[in-house]
């Protein structure tokens, strides 16, 4: 799938609506449409990168930034102290359904381990 048809690029470009909780020039965080926890945020780079396999070494800075953003969101949504989980699903067996690199931020309830 090219980035023109990418649903997350459409969210970035405001072509489809989303509930945005964080945005800067590099990253956007929005509520997952099908939440698996009381807090379920999807954090993505604005640059279209299909998955972790496609991430180039010279793009690696964005990952650190995403984790700093995730930390800020946990504070703003009040889950920093109780704890949370950040997940990246990569490829078919990893459970990836949207081909734009993203990290799930889950919290607000006791999470089980390991995930299914
Ligand atoms: P993954 O299965 O790891 O690729 O995660 C994709 C996530 O994107 C799923 O949790 C979906 O519920 C979520 N999702 C898909 N479309 C939208 C949308 N339009 N707005 C918000 N979240 C979405
Ligand atoms: Zn995209």
CSV table of C-alpha atoms and ligand atoms in Angstrom, one decimal:
chain,number,residue,atom,x,y,z
A,1,UNK,CA,0.0,0.0,0.0
A,2,UNK,CA,1.4,3.4,-1.0
A,3,UNK,CA,1.4,6.3,1.4
A,4,UNK,CA,-1.4,8.0,-0.6
A,5,UNK,CA,-3.9,5.3,0.6
A,6,UNK,CA,-2.4,5.1,4.1
A,7,UNK,CA,-5.1,5.6,6.7
A,8,UNK,CA,-2.6,7.0,9.2
A,9,UNK,CA,-1.2,9.5,6.6
A,10,UNK,CA,-4.8,10.6,6.1
A,11,UNK,CA,-5.1,11.2,9.9
A,12,UNK,CA,-1.9,13.2,9.8
A,13,UNK,CA,-3.2,15.3,6.8
A,14,UNK,CA,-6.6,15.7,8.6
A,15,UNK,CA,-8.3,14.0,5.6
A,16,UNK,CA,-10.1,11.7,8.1
A,17,UNK,CA,-11.0,12.7,11.7
A,18,UNK,CA,-9.3,11.5,14.8
A,19,UNK,CA,-9.1,12.4,18.4
A,20,UNK,CA,-5.6,13.9,18.7
A,21,UNK,CA,-4.0,14.0,22.1
A,22,UNK,CA,-0.5,15.2,21.0
A,23,UNK,CA,0.9,16.8,17.9
A,24,UNK,CA,4.2,18.4,16.9
A,25,UNK,CA,6.1,18.8,13.6
A,26,UNK,CA,7.4,15.2,13.7
A,27,UNK,CA,4.8,13.1,15.6
A,28,UNK,CA,1.1,12.7,16.2
A,29,UNK,CA,-0.7,10.8,19.0
A,30,UNK,CA,-4.4,10.0,18.7
A,31,UNK,CA,-7.0,7.8,20.5
A,32,UNK,CA,-7.2,4.3,19.0
A,33,UNK,CA,-10.6,3.8,17.3
A,34,UNK,CA,-11.0,0.4,18.9
A,35,UNK,CA,-9.4,0.8,22.4
A,36,UNK,CA,-8.1,-2.3,24.3
A,37,UNK,CA,-7.7,-0.3,27.5
A,38,UNK,CA,-9.1,2.8,29.2
A,39,UNK,CA,-6.1,4.7,27.7
A,40,UNK,CA,-5.1,3.5,24.2
A,41,UNK,CA,-3.2,6.0,22.2
A,42,UNK,CA,-1.5,5.4,18.8
A,43,UNK,CA,1.7,7.3,18.3
A,44,UNK,CA,3.1,7.7,14.8
A,45,UNK,CA,5.9,9.6,13.0
A,46,UNK,CA,4.5,12.1,10.5
A,47,UNK,CA,6.9,10.7,7.9
A,48,UNK,CA,5.5,7.5,6.3
A,49,UNK,CA,7.6,4.6,7.4
A,50,UNK,CA,5.8,1.3,6.7
A,51,UNK,CA,7.1,-0.7,9.6
A,52,UNK,CA,10.1,-1.3,11.9
A,53,UNK,CA,11.8,-3.4,9.1
A,54,UNK,CA,11.8,-0.3,6.9
A,55,UNK,CA,13.3,2.0,9.5
A,56,UNK,CA,16.7,3.3,8.3
A,57,UNK,CA,19.5,3.9,10.7
A,58,UNK,CA,19.5,7.6,9.8
A,59,UNK,CA,15.8,7.8,10.8
A,60,UNK,CA,16.4,6.2,14.2
A,61,UNK,CA,16.2,9.6,16.0
A,62,UNK,CA,12.4,9.6,15.6
A,63,UNK,CA,12.1,6.5,17.8
A,64,UNK,CA,13.6,8.3,20.8
A,65,UNK,CA,11.4,11.3,20.1
A,66,UNK,CA,8.3,9.0,20.0
A,67,UNK,CA,9.2,7.6,23.5
A,68,UNK,CA,9.7,11.1,24.9
A,69,UNK,CA,6.3,12.0,23.5
A,70,UNK,CA,4.8,8.8,25.0
A,71,UNK,CA,6.1,9.8,28.4
A,72,UNK,CA,4.5,13.2,28.1
A,73,UNK,CA,1.2,11.7,27.1
A,74,UNK,CA,1.3,9.3,30.1
A,75,UNK,CA,1.6,12.4,32.3
A,76,UNK,CA,-1.1,14.4,30.6
A,77,UNK,CA,-3.5,11.5,30.7
A,78,UNK,CA,-2.7,10.6,34.3
A,79,UNK,CA,-1.3,7.1,33.9
A,80,UNK,CA,2.4,7.8,34.5
A,81,UNK,CA,2.4,6.7,38.1
A,82,UNK,CA,0.3,3.5,37.8
A,83,UNK,CA,2.1,2.2,34.8
A,84,UNK,CA,1.5,1.6,31.1
A,85,UNK,CA,2.8,-0.4,28.1
A,86,UNK,CA,4.2,0.6,24.8
A,87,UNK,CA,3.9,-1.9,21.9
A,88,UNK,CA,5.0,-2.1,18.3
A,89,UNK,CA,3.4,-4.8,16.2
A,90,UNK,CA,5.5,-5.6,13.1
A,91,UNK,CA,4.3,-7.7,10.2
A,92,UNK,CA,1.6,-10.3,9.9
A,93,UNK,CA,2.6,-12.6,12.8
A,94,UNK,CA,3.3,-9.5,14.9
A,95,UNK,CA,-0.3,-8.5,14.4
A,96,UNK,CA,0.3,-5.3,12.4
A,97,UNK,CA,-2.8,-4.2,10.5
A,98,UNK,CA,-1.9,-0.7,9.5
A,99,UNK,CA,1.3,-0.3,7.4
A,100,UNK,CA,2.5,2.9,8.9
A,101,UNK,CA,5.0,2.5,11.8
A,102,UNK,CA,3.1,3.1,15.1
A,103,UNK,CA,3.4,2.5,18.8
A,104,UNK,CA,0.5,1.6,21.0
A,105,UNK,CA,0.4,3.3,24.4
A,106,UNK,CA,-1.9,1.3,26.7
A,107,UNK,CA,-2.8,2.0,30.3
A,108,UNK,CA,-5.6,2.7,32.8
A,109,UNK,CA,-6.0,-1.0,33.8
A,110,UNK,CA,-3.9,-3.9,35.0
A,111,UNK,CA,-2.4,-5.4,31.8
A,112,UNK,CA,-1.7,-9.1,31.4
A,113,UNK,CA,1.6,-10.6,30.4
A,114,UNK,CA,2.4,-12.1,28.0
A,115,UNK,CA,0.0,-10.7,25.4
A,116,UNK,CA,-1.7,-13.3,23.1
B,1,LIG,P1,-1.9,-2.6,14.5
B,1,LIG,O1,-2.9,-3.7,14.6
B,1,LIG,O2,-0.7,-2.7,15.5
B,1,LIG,O3,-1.4,-2.3,13.1
B,1,LIG,O4,-2.6,-1.3,15.1
B,1,LIG,C1,-3.4,-0.5,14.3
B,1,LIG,C2,-4.4,0.2,15.2
B,1,LIG,O5,-4.9,1.3,14.6
B,1,LIG,C3,-5.5,-0.7,15.7
B,1,LIG,O6,-5.5,-0.8,17.1
B,1,LIG,C4,-6.8,0.0,15.2
B,1,LIG,O7,-7.8,0.0,16.1
B,1,LIG,C5,-6.3,1.4,15.0
B,1,LIG,N1,-7.0,2.2,14.0
B,1,LIG,C6,-7.3,1.8,12.7
B,1,LIG,N2,-7.9,2.8,12.1
B,1,LIG,C7,-8.0,3.9,13.0
B,1,LIG,C8,-8.5,5.2,12.9
B,1,LIG,N3,-9.1,5.6,11.8
B,1,LIG,N4,-8.5,6.0,14.0
B,1,LIG,C9,-7.9,5.5,15.1
B,1,LIG,N5,-7.3,4.3,15.2
B,1,LIG,C10,-7.4,3.5,14.2
B,2,LIG,ZN1,1.4,6.5,6.2
